Coordinates of C-alpha atoms and ligand atoms in Angstrom, one line a residue:
M1 CA 210.5 210.6 -47.8
K2 CA 213.9 209.2 -46.9
A3 CA 214.8 208.2 -43.4
S4 CA 216.6 211.1 -41.9
L5 CA 220.2 209.8 -41.9
D6 CA 219.9 207.7 -45.1
R7 CA 222.7 208.7 -47.6
K8 CA 223.8 211.6 -45.4
N9 CA 227.5 212.3 -45.5
I10 CA 228.8 212.4 -41.9
L11 CA 232.3 213.6 -41.1
L12 CA 233.1 211.9 -37.8
G13 CA 236.0 213.6 -35.9
V14 CA 237.6 211.6 -33.1
C15 CA 239.8 213.2 -30.4
G16 CA 242.1 211.6 -27.8
S17 CA 239.9 210.6 -24.9
I18 CA 239.1 207.2 -23.4
A19 CA 235.5 207.8 -24.6
A20 CA 236.9 207.2 -28.1
Y21 CA 236.1 203.5 -27.6
K22 CA 232.4 204.4 -27.8
T23 CA 233.1 206.0 -31.3
A24 CA 233.3 202.5 -32.7
M25 CA 229.7 201.9 -31.8
L26 CA 228.7 205.4 -33.0
C27 CA 230.3 204.7 -36.4
R28 CA 228.6 201.4 -36.7
L29 CA 225.1 202.9 -35.8
L30 CA 225.6 205.7 -38.3
V31 CA 226.5 203.3 -41.1
K32 CA 223.5 201.1 -40.1
A33 CA 221.2 204.1 -40.4
G34 CA 222.4 204.5 -44.0
A35 CA 224.9 207.3 -43.6
N36 CA 228.2 207.6 -45.4
V37 CA 230.8 208.0 -42.7
Q38 CA 234.3 209.5 -43.1
V39 CA 236.4 209.3 -40.0
V40 CA 239.0 212.0 -39.2
M41 CA 241.2 211.4 -36.2
T42 CA 243.7 213.5 -34.2
Q43 CA 247.0 211.9 -33.5
A44 CA 246.1 211.6 -29.8
A45 CA 242.9 209.7 -30.7
T46 CA 244.9 206.9 -32.5
S47 CA 246.3 206.0 -29.1
F48 CA 242.8 205.2 -27.8
I49 CA 241.3 203.5 -30.8
T50 CA 243.0 202.2 -33.9
P51 CA 242.3 203.7 -37.4
L52 CA 241.9 200.1 -38.5
T53 CA 238.9 199.6 -36.3
L54 CA 237.2 202.7 -37.6
S55 CA 238.1 202.2 -41.2
T56 CA 236.7 198.6 -41.0
L57 CA 233.4 199.9 -39.5
S58 CA 233.1 202.9 -41.8
K59 CA 234.3 201.0 -44.9
R60 CA 236.5 204.0 -45.7
K61 CA 240.1 204.9 -45.2
V62 CA 240.5 206.9 -41.9
I63 CA 242.2 210.2 -42.2
T64 CA 244.8 211.1 -39.5
Q65 CA 247.1 213.5 -41.4
F66 CA 247.1 216.2 -44.0
A67 CA 249.0 213.9 -46.4
D68 CA 248.9 210.1 -46.5
S69 CA 252.5 209.0 -45.3
E70 CA 252.5 205.9 -47.6
T71 CA 251.0 207.3 -50.8
A72 CA 251.9 211.0 -50.3
V73 CA 248.4 211.8 -51.4
W74 CA 247.0 215.0 -49.9
N75 CA 243.9 214.6 -47.8
N76 CA 242.0 217.6 -48.9
H77 CA 240.2 219.0 -45.8
V78 CA 238.4 221.6 -47.9
D79 CA 236.8 218.8 -50.0
L80 CA 235.9 217.0 -46.8
G81 CA 234.3 220.1 -45.4
L82 CA 232.2 220.6 -48.5
W83 CA 231.3 216.9 -48.8
A84 CA 229.8 216.6 -45.3
D85 CA 226.1 217.1 -44.6
A86 CA 227.1 217.2 -40.9
M87 CA 230.3 217.0 -38.9
V88 CA 230.3 215.2 -35.6
I89 CA 233.2 215.5 -33.2
A90 CA 232.8 212.6 -30.7
P91 CA 234.6 212.6 -28.3
A92 CA 235.5 216.3 -28.3
T93 CA 238.2 216.8 -25.7
G94 CA 238.8 219.9 -23.7
N95 CA 242.0 220.5 -25.8
T96 CA 240.1 220.2 -29.1
L97 CA 237.2 222.4 -27.9
A98 CA 239.8 225.1 -26.9
K99 CA 241.6 224.8 -30.2
L100 CA 238.5 225.0 -32.4
A101 CA 236.9 227.8 -30.3
N102 CA 239.9 229.8 -31.3
G103 CA 240.2 228.6 -34.9
L104 CA 243.5 226.6 -34.5
C105 CA 244.0 224.1 -37.3
D106 CA 247.3 222.4 -36.8
D107 CA 245.8 219.0 -37.6
V108 CA 243.4 217.7 -40.3
L109 CA 240.5 217.6 -37.9
G110 CA 240.8 221.3 -37.1
A111 CA 241.3 222.2 -40.8
S112 CA 238.2 220.2 -41.7
Y113 CA 236.2 221.9 -39.0
L114 CA 237.2 225.4 -40.3
S115 CA 236.3 224.3 -43.9
A116 CA 233.0 222.8 -43.0
R117 CA 229.9 224.6 -44.3
C118 CA 227.6 222.1 -42.8
P119 CA 226.3 222.0 -39.2
V120 CA 228.9 220.8 -36.6
F121 CA 228.0 218.8 -33.5
F122 CA 230.3 218.4 -30.6
A123 CA 229.9 215.5 -28.1
P124 CA 232.3 216.6 -25.3
A125 CA 234.0 214.1 -23.1
M126 CA 236.3 214.9 -20.2
D127 CA 236.7 214.7 -16.4
L128 CA 234.3 216.5 -14.1
D129 CA 236.7 219.4 -13.2
M130 CA 237.9 219.9 -16.7
W131 CA 234.3 220.1 -17.9
Q132 CA 233.3 222.5 -15.2
H133 CA 236.3 224.8 -15.6
P134 CA 235.3 228.3 -16.6
A135 CA 237.8 228.1 -19.5
T136 CA 236.0 225.0 -21.0
Q137 CA 232.6 226.5 -20.4
A138 CA 233.7 229.8 -22.1
N139 CA 235.0 227.7 -25.1
I140 CA 231.6 225.9 -25.3
Q141 CA 229.8 229.2 -25.3
K142 CA 232.1 230.5 -28.0
L143 CA 231.5 227.4 -30.2
Q144 CA 227.8 227.8 -29.7
S145 CA 227.9 231.4 -30.7
Y146 CA 229.4 230.2 -34.0
K147 CA 226.2 228.1 -34.5
N148 CA 227.8 224.8 -33.5
Q149 CA 225.6 222.4 -31.6
I150 CA 226.8 220.8 -28.3
I151 CA 225.3 217.4 -27.6
P152 CA 224.7 217.4 -23.8
V153 CA 227.2 215.5 -21.7
G154 CA 226.0 212.6 -19.6
V155 CA 226.3 212.6 -15.8
G156 CA 227.7 209.6 -14.0
E157 CA 230.8 207.6 -13.3
L158 CA 233.9 208.9 -15.1
A159 CA 237.0 207.1 -16.1
S160 CA 239.0 208.8 -13.4
G161 CA 236.7 207.4 -10.7
L162 CA 235.1 210.7 -10.1
S163 CA 231.4 211.1 -10.6
G164 CA 229.5 214.0 -12.2
P165 CA 228.9 215.6 -15.6
G166 CA 231.5 215.1 -18.4
R167 CA 230.7 211.6 -19.9
M168 CA 230.3 211.6 -23.7
A169 CA 226.7 211.1 -24.7
E170 CA 225.9 207.5 -25.5
P171 CA 226.2 206.6 -29.2
E172 CA 222.5 205.8 -29.5
D173 CA 221.7 209.3 -28.1
I174 CA 224.1 211.0 -30.6
V175 CA 222.5 209.2 -33.5
T176 CA 219.0 210.2 -32.2
Y177 CA 220.2 213.8 -31.9
L178 CA 221.4 213.8 -35.5
A179 CA 218.4 212.1 -36.9
Q180 CA 216.2 214.6 -35.2
F181 CA 218.2 217.5 -36.6
F182 CA 217.8 216.1 -40.1
R183 CA 214.1 215.4 -39.6
Q184 CA 213.6 219.1 -38.6
Q185 CA 215.6 220.1 -41.7
I186 CA 213.3 218.0 -43.9
H187 CA 210.4 219.7 -42.2
K188 CA 211.8 223.1 -42.9
Q189 CA 213.1 222.3 -46.4
P190 CA 211.0 219.3 -47.6
F191 CA 212.2 219.8 -51.2
K192 CA 216.0 219.9 -50.5
G193 CA 217.9 218.1 -53.2
M194 CA 214.8 218.1 -55.5
S195 CA 214.3 219.9 -58.8
V196 CA 211.0 221.7 -59.4
L197 CA 209.9 222.9 -62.9
I198 CA 207.2 225.6 -63.0
T199 CA 205.4 227.4 -65.8
A200 CA 203.7 230.7 -65.1
G201 CA 202.1 233.7 -66.7
P202 CA 200.2 234.2 -70.0
T203 CA 201.4 233.5 -73.5
Y204 CA 201.3 236.0 -76.4
E205 CA 200.5 234.6 -79.8
A206 CA 201.8 237.0 -82.4
I207 CA 199.4 238.1 -85.2
D208 CA 201.9 240.6 -86.7
P209 CA 204.9 242.6 -85.2
V210 CA 202.6 244.8 -83.1
R211 CA 199.5 242.7 -82.3
F212 CA 199.0 239.5 -80.4
I213 CA 196.3 237.2 -78.9
G214 CA 196.9 237.0 -75.1
N215 CA 195.1 236.6 -71.8
R216 CA 194.8 238.3 -68.5
S217 CA 197.2 236.1 -66.5
S218 CA 199.7 238.1 -64.4
G219 CA 202.0 235.2 -63.5
K220 CA 201.5 236.0 -59.8
M221 CA 200.4 232.5 -58.8
G222 CA 203.2 230.7 -60.6
I223 CA 205.8 233.1 -59.3
A224 CA 204.6 232.6 -55.8
L225 CA 204.9 228.9 -56.3
A226 CA 208.5 229.3 -57.6
E227 CA 209.3 231.4 -54.5
A228 CA 207.8 228.9 -52.1
A229 CA 209.5 225.9 -53.7
K230 CA 212.9 227.7 -53.5
E231 CA 212.2 228.4 -49.8
Y232 CA 211.4 224.7 -49.3
G233 CA 214.9 224.0 -50.5
A234 CA 214.3 223.0 -54.2
E235 CA 216.3 223.9 -57.3
V236 CA 213.7 225.9 -59.3
E237 CA 213.3 226.3 -63.0
L238 CA 210.6 228.9 -63.8
I239 CA 209.4 229.2 -67.4
L240 CA 207.8 232.6 -67.5
G241 CA 205.4 234.0 -70.1
P242 CA 205.3 237.8 -70.8
T243 CA 204.9 239.6 -67.5
H244 CA 206.8 242.4 -65.9
L245 CA 206.8 240.6 -62.6
R246 CA 209.8 238.6 -61.5
P247 CA 210.5 236.4 -58.4
Q248 CA 211.7 238.2 -55.4
V249 CA 213.6 235.2 -54.0
A250 CA 217.2 234.8 -55.2
G251 CA 218.4 231.7 -56.9
I252 CA 215.4 230.9 -59.2
N253 CA 216.4 230.1 -62.8
V254 CA 214.0 232.1 -64.9
T255 CA 213.5 231.4 -68.7
P256 CA 211.4 234.2 -70.2
V257 CA 209.2 233.1 -73.2
Q258 CA 206.5 234.7 -75.3
S259 CA 204.4 232.2 -77.0
A260 CA 202.9 228.8 -76.3
G261 CA 205.3 227.3 -78.8
E262 CA 208.3 228.8 -77.0
M263 CA 206.9 227.7 -73.6
F264 CA 206.6 224.2 -74.9
E265 CA 210.2 224.2 -76.3
A266 CA 211.6 225.6 -73.0
T267 CA 209.6 223.3 -70.7
V268 CA 209.5 219.8 -72.2
P269 CA 213.3 219.2 -72.4
K270 CA 213.7 220.2 -68.7
F271 CA 211.1 217.7 -67.5
A272 CA 213.4 214.7 -67.6
K273 CA 215.6 216.1 -64.8
A274 CA 212.6 217.4 -62.7
D275 CA 211.2 215.6 -59.6
I276 CA 208.2 217.9 -59.6
A277 CA 206.5 219.9 -62.4
I278 CA 203.7 222.5 -61.6
L279 CA 202.2 224.0 -64.7
A280 CA 200.4 227.2 -63.6
A281 CA 200.8 229.1 -66.9
A282 CA 197.7 230.2 -68.8
V283 CA 198.8 228.9 -72.1
A284 CA 196.9 229.9 -75.2
D285 CA 195.0 227.1 -76.7
F286 CA 194.9 228.7 -80.2
T287 CA 197.5 230.6 -82.2
P288 CA 197.4 232.3 -85.6
M289 CA 198.3 229.8 -88.3
Q290 CA 200.6 232.4 -89.8
T291 CA 202.3 235.5 -88.3
S292 CA 202.6 238.4 -90.7
T293 CA 206.1 239.8 -90.8
S294 CA 204.8 243.3 -91.4
K295 CA 202.0 245.2 -89.7
I296 CA 198.6 244.2 -91.2
K297 CA 197.0 247.4 -92.7
K298 CA 193.2 248.1 -92.8
K299 CA 191.6 247.6 -96.1
G300 CA 188.5 249.6 -97.1
D301 CA 186.3 251.4 -94.7
D302 CA 184.4 248.5 -93.1
E303 CA 186.3 245.4 -94.1
G304 CA 186.9 243.1 -91.1
L305 CA 189.8 240.6 -90.7
N306 CA 189.7 236.9 -90.4
I307 CA 192.6 235.3 -88.6
P308 CA 192.8 231.5 -89.0
L309 CA 193.8 229.9 -85.7
G310 CA 195.4 226.5 -85.1
R311 CA 195.8 224.6 -81.8
T312 CA 198.8 225.0 -79.7
K313 CA 200.6 221.9 -78.3
D314 CA 199.5 220.9 -74.8
I315 CA 202.6 221.1 -72.5
L316 CA 200.9 219.5 -69.5
A317 CA 199.5 216.6 -71.5
T318 CA 202.9 216.0 -73.1
L319 CA 204.6 215.9 -69.7
G320 CA 201.8 213.6 -68.5
K321 CA 202.7 211.1 -71.2
Q322 CA 206.4 211.3 -70.3
K323 CA 206.0 211.2 -66.6
Q324 CA 208.0 208.5 -64.7
S325 CA 206.8 206.9 -61.4
H326 CA 209.2 209.1 -59.3
Q327 CA 207.9 212.3 -60.8
K328 CA 204.9 214.4 -59.6
L329 CA 202.9 216.4 -62.0
I330 CA 200.4 219.2 -61.1
G331 CA 198.2 221.2 -63.3
F332 CA 195.7 224.1 -62.9
A333 CA 192.2 224.4 -64.1
L334 CA 190.4 227.7 -64.4
E335 CA 186.7 227.0 -64.8
T336 CA 183.5 228.9 -65.0
D337 CA 180.9 226.0 -65.1
N338 CA 180.8 222.3 -64.0
E339 CA 184.1 223.1 -62.2
V340 CA 184.7 219.9 -60.4
S341 CA 183.8 217.5 -63.2
N342 CA 185.8 219.5 -65.7
A343 CA 188.8 219.6 -63.4
K344 CA 188.5 215.8 -62.7
G345 CA 188.5 215.2 -66.5
K346 CA 191.7 217.1 -66.9
L347 CA 193.3 215.3 -64.0
T348 CA 192.7 212.0 -65.6
R349 CA 193.3 213.0 -69.2
K350 CA 196.6 214.6 -68.5
N351 CA 197.8 211.9 -66.0
L352 CA 198.3 214.4 -63.1
D353 CA 198.9 213.7 -59.4
F354 CA 196.6 216.6 -58.6
I355 CA 194.9 219.5 -60.1
V356 CA 194.4 223.0 -58.6
L357 CA 191.0 224.3 -59.4
N358 CA 190.2 228.0 -59.5
S359 CA 186.7 229.1 -60.2
L360 CA 186.2 232.5 -61.9
K361 CA 182.9 232.6 -59.9
D362 CA 184.8 233.1 -56.7
K363 CA 185.5 236.7 -55.8
G364 CA 189.2 237.5 -55.4
A365 CA 190.2 234.3 -57.3
G366 CA 192.0 233.9 -60.6
F367 CA 193.9 236.4 -62.7
K368 CA 195.5 239.7 -61.5
H369 CA 194.4 239.4 -57.9
N370 CA 196.9 239.0 -55.1
T371 CA 194.6 236.5 -53.5
N372 CA 193.3 233.1 -54.7
K373 CA 190.7 230.5 -53.6
I374 CA 191.4 227.0 -54.7
T375 CA 190.2 223.5 -54.4
I376 CA 192.7 220.6 -54.8
L377 CA 191.5 217.4 -56.5
D378 CA 193.9 214.4 -56.4
K379 CA 194.2 211.2 -58.4
Y380 CA 193.1 209.2 -55.3
D381 CA 189.7 211.0 -55.4
N382 CA 190.4 213.3 -52.5
Q383 CA 189.1 216.8 -52.6
Q384 CA 190.2 219.7 -50.4
A385 CA 188.8 223.3 -50.5
Y386 CA 190.7 226.2 -49.1
E387 CA 189.7 229.7 -48.0
L388 CA 190.5 232.9 -49.9
K389 CA 194.1 233.6 -49.1
S390 CA 197.1 235.5 -50.4
K391 CA 198.8 233.8 -53.4
A392 CA 201.9 233.3 -51.2
E393 CA 199.8 231.4 -48.7
V394 CA 198.0 229.5 -51.5
A395 CA 201.4 228.5 -52.9
R396 CA 202.4 227.0 -49.5
D397 CA 199.1 225.2 -49.3
I398 CA 199.7 223.6 -52.7
L399 CA 203.3 222.6 -51.8
N400 CA 202.2 221.3 -48.3
Y401 CA 199.6 219.2 -50.1
L402 CA 202.3 217.8 -52.3
V403 CA 204.6 217.0 -49.3
G404 CA 201.6 215.1 -47.7
L405 CA 201.1 213.2 -51.0
M406 CA 204.8 212.3 -51.3
M407 CA 204.9 211.1 -47.7
K408 CA 202.0 208.7 -48.4
T409 CA 203.2 207.4 -51.8
Ligands
LIG1 N1 198.3 223.8 -70.4 C1 199.5 223.6 -71.0 N2 199.6 223.7 -72.3 C2 198.6 224.1 -73.1 C3 197.4 224.4 -72.5 C4 197.3 224.2 -71.1 O1 200.4 223.2 -70.3 N3 198.8 224.3 -74.4 C5 198.1 223.6 -68.9 C6 198.0 224.8 -68.1 O2 199.2 225.3 -67.6 C7 197.1 224.3 -66.9 C8 196.2 223.3 -67.6 O3 197.0 222.8 -68.7 O4 197.9 223.6 -66.0 C9 194.9 223.8 -68.0 O5 194.3 222.9 -68.8 P1 193.5 223.2 -70.1 O6 192.9 221.9 -70.6 O7 194.2 224.0 -71.1 O8 192.4 224.2 -69.5 P2 191.7 225.2 -70.3 O9 192.7 226.1 -71.1 O10 190.8 225.9 -69.4 O11 191.0 224.3 -71.4 P3 189.5 224.0 -71.7 O12 189.3 224.7 -72.9 O13 189.5 222.5 -71.8 O14 188.7 224.4 -70.5

């Protein structure tokens, strides 16, 4: 997993306070931690620290106005607001706190703040009495009520010669605060920015327009995995065999399919863009060699019917052959006998990172149930058995196992 500030887009707002000299160090530390830093300054800030200093440190042109006075190019604050993973206003003066608490946007910093969809952090800096004034404290409360985060001020000697609270937090502490925030985000949404491909449900292999060969899979386990992956922050593609069930979490892309052939065609091309693929579908291994276009009629009183069956293409094995080193591939095995050795065989044969074993011998496990009991076997020879749980909990166990594996490798 990436270090928490690596490649994060940070919009660094600078206001007019003597503490702005510390912003140079803050900018440097953020860049050193791997962040992309775009500095936005108020006019007053430019009297305390030059845009040249901050553009040199951030390796980007500093923005001080709505339009660049030399090139007449518009500095789009809406784009800035959308680009940022976090906005940090350091130092945040009493004046800017008051303006932003009330939604004033007469400069590019204020307009970027109002356009930002990302979390916003304020590192206030001002003199003791200004900081303690009820008006400032009311503004701070108002900003917090809008879900902004206030990085606590330091206590000590102030530029005025007074001593007390009001010092801007030290640059190292601001970086630690941000890094911690992003670490928590990773913890809550470990798959943010990743794409997860999931197959679920049964497949129906048509014999004629009314009959098919199918299986008893409901799709519940795969749907629970899709829902959990979405909640973990992933972009989710769910290739879903014939079931009336649908994910209850918004934003999952569902491709309904009927047969193993259709599932193959829908899944394989999507794999190249996926970071993770979890194939939970119960795909038919055999399909009628020919599908009759009209309903097959009975012949004679006791004449049976032979349907020649051919093998379907193995989707999981195909993905196993195409798998790149950055991709993770997970399969399922539903076994009745020699469970562990059969599952291990599939794990190796299909080039999987791990396999989820269900035993039909376990009560409450497998098809149709709302519960499941699984054992995970990974390619490093680890084996972990879980209790009988709801499929939603099992889905989280599977994804948590994957997170653990991704941290290690
Ligand atoms: N699978 C697949 N495409 C197929 C068949 C299976 O993607 N045509 C996937 C399933 O989604 C599951 C795993 O492969 O993740 C199951 O492996 P498989 O060898 O098919 O298990 P069984 O059907 O139980 O086969 P066997 O007859 O070998 O027990």
